[in-house]
Amino acid sequence: MEVLDLRTFRDLQYVRNTETLMKVLDTKLRATDSQRSSNAKSFQELKDKMKQLLPLIPVLDQYKSDTKMIVQLKEEVRNLSNVLLLIQEEMGAYDYEELQQRVMILEARLHACMQKLGCGKLTGVSNPITIRASGSRFGSWMTDTMAPSADNRVWYMDGYYKGRRVLEYRSLNDFIKGQNFVQHLLPHPWAGTGHVVYNGSLYYNKYQSNIVVKYHFRSRSVSVQRSLNNAGYNNTFPYSWGGFSDIDFMVDENGLWAVYTTNQNAGNIVVSKIDPITLEILQTWDTGYPKRSAGESFMICGTLYVTNSHLAGAKIYFAYYTNSSTYEYTDIPFHNQYSHISMLDYNPRERVLYTWNNGHQVLYNVTLFHVIKTSGE
């Protein structure tokens, strides 16, 4: 429409400029007609004037074409108006909460599809990127792995036991500056640092128990809590650094997991797939790896990766594949810059590892080897 407007203005100027020529031509024609006599020179002048008016013909043709285009645009606008009315009527059939729920379900499905498309085997970890130095030696920090890409809120939990204070920062930039946050006071204190935020809720281990809790941030209340059967707690089966790290929640492309151990499996790491709504155990794997020998662990694409120490010189030493119930020993370098890791979690939305390292909040980028299978394979 803007192009059409410019062209119309230009052509109108041209028509105005030719108006004088047309008047001159009209006068000459009248004179020729009245005199009934003309010589070759006057006819040549008349011919030259006519040539000057010839460019007016394509201009008029363009006006015809533009007029046709305007009619088509009017028809398209009319059709679009009808479509918008239908959409408005359809939206009116649902209340806001129902529409919001449908959008959340669609976002979750899209998120799951995107993550599974990019799943792969861990082959490398970048050098550490220090985001902030704050808090005590032990703690945890995280973002919501299921949040839309525009949601960059950060949750911060200082300490490894008896804590109840969770800080929610509006963005990563606010977290770096230590500003613009709200406080959540949990009804039950936490144990360890193995907490995760998943789809708007915090999942954590209740202090001095094997009870796992789902706390919903928006309602500021506990949605559900459940005992993790036979799971050790209160430093019975922690990681090598201690800190009541008996039960460790994790999230990857496949959903919510809990890593812990029991007396029945002699202190070896157990991986359980958890229903995020009911906290029921869906399936369990015994990895055979002693938890007290592990520095920390994390899940990527259904595979548990374990470090051999929480101190300097650590490396990613062991991998257990839940899809095949097999394991292998690995040798992936892992630079432990501040020499004491007390929290290590993978975020599938951002493809990074979140780490609490001796009072520093640190990120690591990961390199995955992708194997994309087609439907025919």
PDB file of C-alpha atoms in Angstrom, residues 45 56 60 70 82 97 115 139 173 219 232 236 276 286 313 323 343 352:
ATOM      1  CA  GLU A  45       4.951  20.103 -34.629  1.00  0.00           C
ATOM      2  CA  LEU A  56       0.791   8.701 -20.658  1.00  0.00           C
ATOM      3  CA  LEU A  60      -3.026   4.857 -17.470  1.00  0.00           C
ATOM      4  CA  ILE A  70      -6.878  -2.544  -4.618  1.00  0.00           C
ATOM      5  CA  ASN A  82     -14.213 -12.981   8.836  1.00  0.00           C
ATOM      6  CA  GLU A  97      -7.627 -20.710  32.700  1.00  0.00           C
ATOM      7  CA  GLN A 115      14.895 -31.775  23.276  1.00  0.00           C
ATOM      8  CA  GLY A 139      24.258 -24.494  48.056  1.00  0.00           C
ATOM      9  CA  ASN A 173      21.129 -10.419  35.025  1.00  0.00           C
ATOM     10  CA  SER A 219       0.342 -21.023  45.121  1.00  0.00           C
ATOM     11  CA  GLY A 232      18.865 -43.598  52.677  1.00  0.00           C
ATOM     12  CA  THR A 236      23.546 -42.512  55.239  1.00  0.00           C
ATOM     13  CA  PRO A 276       6.328 -35.124  38.425  1.00  0.00           C
ATOM     14  CA  ASP A 286      20.612 -50.165  39.894  1.00  0.00           C
ATOM     15  CA  GLY A 313      41.321 -33.129  39.476  1.00  0.00           C
ATOM     16  CA  ASN A 323      17.638 -47.088  27.764  1.00  0.00           C
ATOM     17  CA  MET A 343      25.915 -29.270  43.417  1.00  0.00           C
ATOM     18  CA  VAL A 352      24.530 -26.342  30.309  1.00  0.00           C
TER      19      VAL A 352
END
